[in-house]
mmCIF file of C-alpha atoms and ligand atoms in Angstrom:
data_model
loop_
_atom_site.group_PDB
_atom_site.id
_atom_site.type_symbol
_atom_site.label_atom_id
_atom_site.label_comp_id
_atom_site.label_asym_id
_atom_site.label_seq_id
_atom_site.Cartn_x
_atom_site.Cartn_y
_atom_site.Cartn_z
ATOM 1 C CA PHE A 1 0.433 -3.274 -38.597
ATOM 2 C CA PHE A 2 2.310 -2.669 -35.339
ATOM 3 C CA THR A 3 0.270 0.370 -34.484
ATOM 4 C CA ARG A 4 -2.970 -1.466 -35.063
ATOM 5 C CA ASN A 5 -1.792 -4.408 -33.017
ATOM 6 C CA LEU A 6 -0.736 -2.182 -30.153
ATOM 7 C CA GLU A 7 -3.999 -0.354 -30.316
ATOM 8 C CA HIS A 8 -5.817 -3.647 -30.206
ATOM 9 C CA GLU A 9 -3.787 -4.826 -27.214
ATOM 10 C CA ALA A 10 -4.336 -1.590 -25.386
ATOM 11 C CA LYS A 11 -8.049 -1.876 -26.009
ATOM 12 C CA GLU A 12 -8.084 -5.437 -24.746
ATOM 13 C CA ALA A 13 -6.135 -4.505 -21.617
ATOM 14 C CA HIS A 14 -8.581 -1.709 -21.003
ATOM 15 C CA GLN A 15 -11.517 -4.071 -21.436
ATOM 16 C CA LEU A 16 -9.977 -6.547 -19.003
ATOM 17 C CA GLU A 17 -9.390 -3.845 -16.451
ATOM 18 C CA ASN A 18 -12.975 -2.718 -16.856
ATOM 19 C CA ASP A 19 -14.286 -6.267 -16.479
ATOM 20 C CA LEU A 20 -12.285 -6.707 -13.323
ATOM 21 C CA ARG A 21 -13.553 -3.455 -11.917
ATOM 22 C CA VAL A 22 -17.144 -4.319 -12.782
ATOM 23 C CA SER A 23 -16.871 -7.785 -11.280
ATOM 24 C CA LEU A 24 -15.248 -6.366 -8.166
ATOM 25 C CA VAL A 25 -18.007 -3.819 -7.768
ATOM 26 C CA SER A 26 -20.763 -6.333 -8.365
ATOM 27 C CA ASN A 27 -19.111 -8.683 -5.875
ATOM 28 C CA HIS A 28 -19.152 -5.926 -3.303
ATOM 29 C CA VAL A 29 -22.818 -5.363 -3.998
ATOM 30 C CA GLU A 30 -23.430 -9.107 -3.855
ATOM 31 C CA LEU A 31 -21.595 -9.422 -0.575
ATOM 32 C CA HIS A 32 -23.614 -6.595 0.951
ATOM 33 C CA LYS A 33 -26.778 -8.285 -0.309
ATOM 34 C CA ALA A 34 -25.600 -11.644 1.041
ATOM 35 C CA ILE A 35 -25.136 -10.111 4.477
ATOM 36 C CA SER A 36 -28.653 -8.730 4.548
ATOM 37 C CA ASN A 37 -30.065 -11.965 3.043
ATOM 38 C CA ASN A 38 -28.175 -14.080 5.557
ATOM 39 C CA GLU A 39 -26.606 -16.275 2.877
ATOM 40 C CA PHE A 40 -23.942 -17.694 5.172
ATOM 41 C CA LYS A 41 -23.643 -20.925 7.013
ATOM 42 C CA LEU A 42 -21.278 -22.463 9.490
ATOM 43 C CA MET A 43 -19.687 -25.851 9.181
ATOM 44 C CA TYR A 44 -17.833 -27.508 12.017
ATOM 45 C CA GLN A 45 -14.596 -29.458 12.086
ATOM 46 C CA PRO A 46 -13.905 -31.664 15.124
ATOM 47 C CA ILE A 47 -10.790 -31.121 17.237
ATOM 48 C CA VAL A 48 -10.180 -34.509 18.784
ATOM 49 C CA ASP A 49 -8.382 -35.227 22.047
ATOM 50 C CA VAL A 50 -6.587 -38.482 21.313
ATOM 51 C CA ALA A 51 -5.546 -38.887 24.956
ATOM 52 C CA SER A 52 -9.102 -39.076 26.317
ATOM 53 C CA ASP A 53 -10.856 -40.187 23.112
ATOM 54 C CA THR A 54 -13.191 -37.230 23.268
ATOM 55 C CA VAL A 55 -14.075 -34.368 20.971
ATOM 56 C CA HIS A 56 -12.423 -31.392 22.637
ATOM 57 C CA ALA A 57 -14.134 -28.776 20.478
ATOM 58 C CA VAL A 58 -15.393 -28.096 16.988
ATOM 59 C CA GLU A 59 -14.084 -25.219 14.886
ATOM 60 C CA ALA A 60 -16.746 -23.075 13.227
ATOM 61 C CA LEU A 61 -15.824 -22.450 9.579
ATOM 62 C CA VAL A 62 -17.978 -20.060 7.597
ATOM 63 C CA ARG A 63 -19.215 -20.630 4.030
ATOM 64 C CA TRP A 64 -21.077 -18.309 1.714
ATOM 65 C CA ASN A 65 -24.039 -20.243 0.416
ATOM 66 C CA HIS A 66 -24.326 -18.328 -2.855
ATOM 67 C CA PRO A 67 -27.717 -18.712 -4.601
ATOM 68 C CA LYS A 68 -26.068 -19.239 -8.016
ATOM 69 C CA ARG A 69 -22.488 -20.251 -7.361
ATOM 70 C CA GLY A 70 -23.040 -22.644 -4.456
ATOM 71 C CA LEU A 71 -20.706 -22.822 -1.482
ATOM 72 C CA ILE A 72 -17.926 -20.244 -1.585
ATOM 73 C CA SER A 73 -14.875 -20.772 0.605
ATOM 74 C CA PRO A 74 -13.936 -18.191 3.248
ATOM 75 C CA ALA A 75 -10.566 -17.561 1.575
ATOM 76 C CA ASP A 76 -12.545 -16.165 -1.369
ATOM 77 C CA PHE A 77 -14.713 -13.678 0.481
ATOM 78 C CA ILE A 78 -13.320 -12.888 3.934
ATOM 79 C CA PRO A 79 -10.585 -10.582 2.602
ATOM 80 C CA MET A 80 -13.267 -8.713 0.667
ATOM 81 C CA ALA A 81 -15.583 -8.601 3.657
ATOM 82 C CA GLU A 82 -12.748 -7.068 5.646
ATOM 83 C CA GLN A 83 -12.011 -4.589 2.893
ATOM 84 C CA ILE A 84 -15.579 -3.334 2.615
ATOM 85 C CA GLN A 85 -15.923 -3.300 6.385
ATOM 86 C CA VAL A 86 -18.698 -5.829 6.782
ATOM 87 C CA MET A 87 -16.576 -8.349 8.675
ATOM 88 C CA ASP A 88 -17.775 -6.995 12.015
ATOM 89 C CA VAL A 89 -21.419 -7.585 11.029
ATOM 90 C CA LEU A 90 -20.660 -11.035 9.629
ATOM 91 C CA GLY A 91 -18.364 -11.775 12.551
ATOM 92 C CA ASN A 92 -21.068 -10.922 15.065
ATOM 93 C CA TRP A 93 -23.472 -13.293 13.352
ATOM 94 C CA ILE A 94 -20.800 -16.012 13.377
ATOM 95 C CA ILE A 95 -20.151 -15.606 17.114
ATOM 96 C CA ARG A 96 -23.828 -15.794 18.061
ATOM 97 C CA ARG A 97 -24.649 -18.646 15.724
ATOM 98 C CA ALA A 98 -21.611 -20.686 16.764
ATOM 99 C CA CYS A 99 -22.507 -20.304 20.457
ATOM 100 C CA SER A 100 -26.127 -21.263 19.959
ATOM 101 C CA ASP A 101 -25.193 -24.207 17.703
ATOM 102 C CA ALA A 102 -22.688 -25.404 20.301
ATOM 103 C CA LEU A 103 -25.479 -25.763 22.836
ATOM 104 C CA THR A 104 -27.149 -28.352 20.610
ATOM 105 C CA LEU A 105 -24.111 -30.628 20.557
ATOM 106 C CA PRO A 106 -24.225 -33.902 22.499
ATOM 107 C CA THR A 107 -21.762 -34.468 25.325
ATOM 108 C CA ASN A 108 -18.824 -36.855 25.099
ATOM 109 C CA SER A 109 -19.140 -40.387 26.439
ATOM 110 C CA ASP A 110 -17.258 -39.320 29.606
ATOM 111 C CA GLY A 111 -19.808 -36.552 30.174
ATOM 112 C CA SER A 112 -17.531 -33.692 29.151
ATOM 113 C CA HIS A 113 -18.943 -30.919 26.969
ATOM 114 C CA VAL A 114 -17.725 -30.178 23.470
ATOM 115 C CA GLY A 115 -16.349 -26.665 23.039
ATOM 116 C CA VAL A 116 -16.635 -24.383 20.034
ATOM 117 C CA SER A 117 -13.720 -22.592 18.426
ATOM 118 C CA ILE A 118 -14.538 -19.333 16.619
ATOM 119 C CA ASN A 119 -12.251 -17.482 14.198
ATOM 120 C CA ILE A 120 -12.026 -13.771 14.880
ATOM 121 C CA SER A 121 -10.834 -11.566 12.051
ATOM 122 C CA ALA A 122 -8.208 -8.904 12.725
ATOM 123 C CA THR A 123 -10.652 -6.228 11.599
ATOM 124 C CA GLN A 124 -13.097 -7.232 14.339
ATOM 125 C CA PHE A 125 -10.521 -5.928 16.786
ATOM 126 C CA ILE A 126 -10.850 -2.421 15.375
ATOM 127 C CA GLU A 127 -14.248 -1.936 17.008
ATOM 128 C CA SER A 128 -13.100 -3.743 20.087
ATOM 129 C CA GLU A 129 -16.043 -2.728 22.329
ATOM 130 C CA ILE A 130 -18.466 -4.198 19.803
ATOM 131 C CA LEU A 131 -16.481 -7.450 19.735
ATOM 132 C CA VAL A 132 -16.391 -7.760 23.511
ATOM 133 C CA SER A 133 -20.067 -6.880 23.939
ATOM 134 C CA THR A 134 -21.095 -9.302 21.180
ATOM 135 C CA VAL A 135 -19.258 -12.149 22.866
ATOM 136 C CA LYS A 136 -20.696 -11.152 26.243
ATOM 137 C CA GLN A 137 -24.215 -11.064 24.814
ATOM 138 C CA ALA A 138 -23.773 -14.410 23.057
ATOM 139 C CA LEU A 139 -22.642 -15.965 26.337
ATOM 140 C CA GLU A 140 -25.596 -14.495 28.218
ATOM 141 C CA GLU A 141 -28.190 -15.357 25.589
ATOM 142 C CA THR A 142 -27.098 -18.957 25.229
ATOM 143 C CA ASN A 143 -25.942 -19.532 28.782
ATOM 144 C CA ILE A 144 -23.057 -21.606 27.392
ATOM 145 C CA GLU A 145 -20.184 -22.235 29.799
ATOM 146 C CA PRO A 146 -17.722 -19.507 28.779
ATOM 147 C CA GLN A 147 -14.668 -21.766 28.890
ATOM 148 C CA LEU A 148 -16.229 -23.839 26.103
ATOM 149 C CA VAL A 149 -15.884 -20.854 23.797
ATOM 150 C CA LYS A 150 -12.416 -20.603 22.222
ATOM 151 C CA LEU A 151 -11.613 -17.503 20.220
ATOM 152 C CA GLU A 152 -9.066 -17.998 17.442
ATOM 153 C CA ILE A 153 -6.889 -15.030 16.684
ATOM 154 C CA THR A 154 -4.488 -14.939 13.769
ATOM 155 C CA GLU A 155 -0.992 -13.738 14.247
ATOM 156 C CA SER A 156 -0.944 -11.799 10.997
ATOM 157 C CA ALA A 157 -2.000 -8.592 12.674
ATOM 158 C CA ALA A 158 0.133 -6.513 14.944
ATOM 159 C CA PHE A 159 -0.444 -7.081 18.614
ATOM 160 C CA GLY A 160 -0.486 -3.611 20.065
ATOM 161 C CA SER A 161 -1.337 -2.942 23.677
ATOM 162 C CA GLU A 162 -4.900 -2.047 22.633
ATOM 163 C CA LYS A 163 -5.415 -5.479 21.097
ATOM 164 C CA ILE A 164 -3.927 -7.190 24.119
ATOM 165 C CA ARG A 165 -6.372 -5.299 26.353
ATOM 166 C CA THR A 166 -9.229 -6.580 24.184
ATOM 167 C CA ILE A 167 -7.989 -10.167 24.391
ATOM 168 C CA ASP A 168 -7.728 -9.707 28.145
ATOM 169 C CA ALA A 169 -11.318 -8.489 28.284
ATOM 170 C CA LEU A 170 -12.488 -11.511 26.295
ATOM 171 C CA ARG A 171 -10.661 -13.813 28.656
ATOM 172 C CA LYS A 172 -12.179 -12.064 31.662
ATOM 173 C CA LEU A 173 -15.557 -13.120 30.251
ATOM 174 C CA GLY A 174 -14.276 -16.654 30.734
ATOM 175 C CA CYS A 175 -13.515 -17.488 27.095
ATOM 176 C CA LYS A 176 -10.335 -19.233 26.035
ATOM 177 C CA THR A 177 -8.044 -17.779 23.400
ATOM 178 C CA ALA A 178 -6.023 -19.484 20.704
ATOM 179 C CA LEU A 179 -3.295 -18.199 18.426
ATOM 180 C CA ASP A 180 -4.226 -19.546 14.986
ATOM 181 C CA ASP A 181 -1.841 -20.562 12.181
ATOM 182 C CA PHE A 182 1.116 -20.342 14.521
ATOM 183 C CA GLY A 183 4.381 -20.185 12.654
ATOM 184 C CA THR A 184 3.158 -18.722 9.393
ATOM 185 C CA GLY A 185 2.826 -15.079 10.256
ATOM 186 C CA TYR A 186 4.590 -12.501 12.280
ATOM 187 C CA SER A 187 4.712 -14.231 15.605
ATOM 188 C CA SER A 188 7.732 -13.887 17.749
ATOM 189 C CA LEU A 189 8.475 -15.462 21.070
ATOM 190 C CA THR A 190 8.036 -12.029 22.621
ATOM 191 C CA GLN A 191 4.422 -12.083 21.486
ATOM 192 C CA LEU A 192 3.838 -15.450 23.096
ATOM 193 C CA ASN A 193 5.064 -13.847 26.278
ATOM 194 C CA THR A 194 2.671 -10.898 26.090
ATOM 195 C CA ILE A 195 -0.571 -12.137 24.489
ATOM 196 C CA PRO A 196 -2.898 -13.786 27.002
ATOM 197 C CA LEU A 197 -3.384 -17.184 25.370
ATOM 198 C CA ASP A 198 -4.568 -20.690 26.228
ATOM 199 C CA TYR A 199 -3.882 -22.572 22.990
ATOM 200 C CA ILE A 200 -1.597 -22.336 20.019
ATOM 201 C CA LYS A 201 -2.644 -23.918 16.773
ATOM 202 C CA LEU A 202 0.265 -25.273 14.755
ATOM 203 C CA ASP A 203 -0.234 -24.448 11.115
ATOM 204 C CA ARG A 204 -0.803 -27.259 8.673
ATOM 205 C CA SER A 205 2.362 -26.359 6.753
ATOM 206 C CA PHE A 206 4.532 -27.537 9.660
ATOM 207 C CA ILE A 207 3.369 -31.087 9.601
ATOM 208 C CA ALA A 208 2.469 -31.462 5.908
ATOM 209 C CA ALA A 209 5.657 -33.422 5.188
ATOM 210 C CA LEU A 210 5.607 -35.338 8.470
ATOM 211 C CA GLY A 211 5.709 -39.077 7.847
ATOM 212 C CA GLY A 212 5.795 -38.516 4.087
ATOM 213 C CA GLU A 213 7.871 -40.207 1.376
ATOM 214 C CA ASP A 214 10.602 -37.564 1.269
ATOM 215 C CA GLN A 215 12.927 -38.451 4.152
ATOM 216 C CA LEU A 216 14.750 -35.151 4.227
ATOM 217 C CA LYS A 217 11.488 -33.197 4.366
ATOM 218 C CA ASP A 218 10.150 -35.596 6.958
ATOM 219 C CA GLN A 219 13.196 -35.006 9.155
ATOM 220 C CA ARG A 220 12.913 -31.260 8.828
ATOM 221 C CA SER A 221 9.204 -31.319 9.535
ATOM 222 C CA ASP A 222 9.798 -33.577 12.521
ATOM 223 C CA ARG A 223 12.440 -31.261 13.926
ATOM 224 C CA ILE A 224 10.363 -28.115 13.641
ATOM 225 C CA THR A 225 7.248 -29.820 15.012
ATOM 226 C CA ARG A 226 9.131 -30.961 18.108
ATOM 227 C CA ALA A 227 10.654 -27.505 18.538
ATOM 228 C CA VAL A 228 7.279 -25.774 18.340
ATOM 229 C CA LEU A 229 5.692 -28.278 20.713
ATOM 230 C CA SER A 230 8.423 -27.617 23.227
ATOM 231 C CA ILE A 231 7.838 -23.861 22.855
ATOM 232 C CA ALA A 232 4.146 -24.477 23.588
ATOM 233 C CA GLN A 233 5.074 -26.394 26.702
ATOM 234 C CA THR A 234 7.503 -23.721 27.867
ATOM 235 C CA PHE A 235 4.829 -21.039 27.541
ATOM 236 C CA ASN A 236 2.233 -23.255 29.177
ATOM 237 C CA LEU A 237 0.018 -23.316 26.095
ATOM 238 C CA LEU A 238 -2.070 -26.216 24.851
ATOM 239 C CA PRO A 239 -1.009 -27.128 21.324
ATOM 240 C CA VAL A 240 -3.653 -27.959 18.714
ATOM 241 C CA VAL A 241 -2.231 -29.472 15.545
ATOM 242 C CA GLU A 242 -4.049 -28.569 12.336
ATOM 243 C CA GLY A 243 -4.121 -30.445 9.070
ATOM 244 C CA VAL A 244 -3.403 -33.929 10.383
ATOM 245 C CA GLU A 245 -4.211 -36.256 7.528
ATOM 246 C CA THR A 246 -2.500 -39.564 8.308
ATOM 247 C CA SER A 247 -2.365 -41.914 11.277
ATOM 248 C CA THR A 248 1.453 -41.846 11.036
ATOM 249 C CA GLN A 249 1.355 -38.102 11.689
ATOM 250 C CA CYS A 250 -1.115 -38.572 14.523
ATOM 251 C CA LYS A 251 0.997 -41.253 16.190
ATOM 252 C CA ARG A 252 4.145 -39.187 15.903
ATOM 253 C CA LEU A 253 2.438 -36.116 17.378
ATOM 254 C CA ARG A 254 1.118 -38.174 20.233
ATOM 255 C CA ASP A 255 4.639 -39.441 20.941
ATOM 256 C CA TYR A 256 5.682 -35.803 21.211
ATOM 257 C CA GLY A 257 2.899 -35.057 23.676
ATOM 258 C CA ALA A 258 0.437 -33.303 21.376
ATOM 259 C CA THR A 259 -3.027 -34.740 21.881
ATOM 260 C CA LEU A 260 -5.380 -32.141 20.383
ATOM 261 C CA ILE A 261 -5.637 -33.083 16.741
ATOM 262 C CA GLN A 262 -7.647 -31.486 13.922
ATOM 263 C CA GLY A 263 -7.622 -32.642 10.333
ATOM 264 C CA TYR A 264 -9.002 -34.821 7.601
ATOM 265 C CA LEU A 265 -7.738 -37.936 9.421
ATOM 266 C CA PHE A 266 -10.698 -37.554 11.759
ATOM 267 C CA SER A 267 -13.044 -35.400 9.750
ATOM 268 C CA LYS A 268 -13.550 -32.636 7.226
ATOM 269 C CA PRO A 269 -15.736 -29.707 8.250
ATOM 270 C CA LEU A 270 -19.290 -31.014 8.716
ATOM 271 C CA GLU A 271 -22.845 -29.714 8.690
ATOM 272 C CA LEU A 272 -24.255 -29.208 12.188
ATOM 273 C CA ASP A 273 -26.356 -32.389 12.180
ATOM 274 C CA GLU A 274 -23.404 -34.401 10.865
ATOM 275 C CA THR A 275 -21.298 -32.872 13.632
ATOM 276 C CA ARG A 276 -23.717 -34.198 16.247
ATOM 277 C CA LYS A 277 -23.550 -37.656 14.675
ATOM 278 C CA PHE A 278 -19.764 -37.511 14.589
ATOM 279 C CA ILE A 279 -19.608 -36.790 18.330
ATOM 280 C CA GLU A 280 -22.079 -39.571 19.133
ATOM 281 C CA ASN A 281 -20.243 -42.129 17.000
ATOM 282 C CA PHE A 282 -16.883 -41.038 18.342
ATOM 283 C CA GLY A 283 -18.161 -41.697 21.855
ATOM 284 C CA LYS A 284 -19.413 -45.151 20.899
ATOM 285 C CA LYS A 285 -16.061 -46.046 19.365
ATOM 286 C CA ALA A 286 -14.290 -44.773 22.485
ATOM 287 C CA GLN A 287 -16.447 -47.014 24.652
ATOM 288 C CA VAL A 288 -15.667 -50.057 22.512
ATOM 289 C CA LYS A 289 -11.972 -49.194 22.771
ATOM 290 C CA GLY A 290 -12.326 -48.835 26.538
ATOM 291 C CA VAL A 291 -13.876 -52.295 26.788
ATOM 292 C CA GLU A 292 -11.035 -53.700 24.671
ATOM 293 C CA HIS A 293 -8.441 -52.155 26.973
ATOM 294 C CA ALA A 294 -10.146 -53.398 30.148
HETATM 295 P P1 LIG B 301 -8.115 -21.829 9.694
HETATM 296 O O1 LIG B 301 -8.795 -21.124 10.806
HETATM 297 O O2 LIG B 301 -6.670 -22.146 9.880
HETATM 298 O O3 LIG B 301 -8.985 -23.136 9.454
HETATM 299 C C1 LIG B 301 -8.462 -24.370 9.052
HETATM 300 C C2 LIG B 301 -8.630 -24.579 7.559
HETATM 301 O O4 LIG B 301 -7.918 -25.763 7.191
HETATM 302 C C3 LIG B 301 -10.091 -24.822 7.114
HETATM 303 O O5 LIG B 301 -10.248 -24.312 5.805
HETATM 304 C C4 LIG B 301 -10.158 -26.356 7.099
HETATM 305 O O6 LIG B 301 -11.174 -26.863 6.264
HETATM 306 C C5 LIG B 301 -8.784 -26.691 6.571
HETATM 307 N N1 LIG B 301 -8.357 -28.036 6.981
HETATM 308 C C6 LIG B 301 -8.635 -28.658 8.137
HETATM 309 N N2 LIG B 301 -8.060 -29.872 8.213
HETATM 310 C C7 LIG B 301 -7.378 -30.031 7.063
HETATM 311 C C8 LIG B 301 -6.562 -31.107 6.539
HETATM 312 O O7 LIG B 301 -6.353 -32.150 7.154
HETATM 313 N N3 LIG B 301 -6.010 -30.909 5.322
HETATM 314 C C9 LIG B 301 -6.218 -29.768 4.599
HETATM 315 N N4 LIG B 301 -5.657 -29.665 3.409
HETATM 316 N N5 LIG B 301 -6.989 -28.733 5.062
HETATM 317 C C10 LIG B 301 -7.556 -28.860 6.278
HETATM 318 P P2 LIG B 301 -11.442 -23.334 5.418
HETATM 319 O O8 LIG B 301 -12.722 -23.745 6.078
HETATM 320 O O9 LIG B 301 -11.438 -23.181 3.943
HETATM 321 O O10 LIG B 301 -11.018 -21.958 6.083
HETATM 322 C C11 LIG B 301 -9.896 -21.256 5.640
HETATM 323 C C12 LIG B 301 -9.590 -20.078 6.512
HETATM 324 O O11 LIG B 301 -10.626 -19.083 6.433
HETATM 325 C C13 LIG B 301 -9.508 -20.417 7.996
HETATM 326 O O12 LIG B 301 -8.254 -20.992 8.324
HETATM 327 C C14 LIG B 301 -9.726 -19.054 8.624
HETATM 328 O O13 LIG B 301 -8.541 -18.308 8.629
HETATM 329 C C15 LIG B 301 -10.717 -18.422 7.674
HETATM 330 N N6 LIG B 301 -12.079 -18.580 8.249
HETATM 331 C C16 LIG B 301 -12.912 -19.631 8.172
HETATM 332 N N7 LIG B 301 -14.067 -19.390 8.850
HETATM 333 C C17 LIG B 301 -13.922 -18.157 9.393
HETATM 334 C C18 LIG B 301 -14.762 -17.338 10.224
HETATM 335 O O14 LIG B 301 -15.866 -17.715 10.639
HETATM 336 N N8 LIG B 301 -14.282 -16.094 10.572
HETATM 337 C C19 LIG B 301 -13.048 -15.655 10.159
HETATM 338 N N9 LIG B 301 -12.647 -14.440 10.532
HETATM 339 N N10 LIG B 301 -12.240 -16.398 9.382
HETATM 340 C C20 LIG B 301 -12.661 -17.643 9.012
HETATM 341 MG MG1 LIG B 302 -8.948 -21.203 12.745
HETATM 342 MG MG1 LIG B 303 -5.928 -22.489 11.783
HETATM 343 MG MG1 LIG B 304 -4.312 -22.758 9.160
#
């Protein structure tokens, strides 16, 4: 009885392993196919400046528009794309598309242009010349003002001198740079001192408990948020706060001097045409508010 049961279990484990391997392989094949079929699309999430009532920028967030499975989130395919070394190809498409989409955005009611924030994967830094030349080409082709292009870098990868040279080269093109998910990875204050940066994006986890029911968690969240904002100020970096979901959080952040806010409070990631509408409506609301204040 035991032997048979063990045999059965071993067989089942083997089957499962096989299934996993098969599905992994077919996913690889699918991902390669998706790249050549151009099955990806970008959505945009507004980053609002609550001090000037303008949309500072929109963050480009990629989705895999799978023919059978519908929209697949980046968390579910970017690690694989990196693993099978197609992230540079996909990343290049993302950079060019985001820049050309950004040109179609309306201006804010005060005449200022809306920027576009683009996530750059750590693996795109491996072929650093390709990354720099892709960005350069995208700038030239679209004629977008370079400072409107913000490149988001995650802190999860090591910042060697080679990577810092690449970031420098990107900034020499006129682009701005942002350290994404600040506080979750490997960042140290030394890095903030050495990486040429314009923005730091405070990770959602910092402020998740801010203004929530749990007073102890609220206090802790409040303390760390203020500390990080003061670090940003010390290093002369513009803080962008991610994952702001409530007006209590927004008010509190504003009190602490953070005015660049991104999160569901203002909007989820939107289709391009919805993004244009969002900017237009945001401008109209700002004008009404301006009249009220006058
Ligand atoms: P990220 O760059 O930190 O992007 C912010 C993520 O937080 C987005 O998830 C966004 O939808 C989500 N988010 C924004 N506001 C809120 C909020 O108020 N509450 C909650 N719960 N979530 C919020 P998304 O689009 O699923 O992207 C996940 C991650 O995938 C991104 O994190 C980024 O690391 C990566 N990613 C997305 N697009 C790209 C891309 O084009 N290239 C690369 N290399 N990575 C990308
Ligand atoms: Mg990002
Ligand atoms: Mg982020
Ligand atoms: Mg994040």
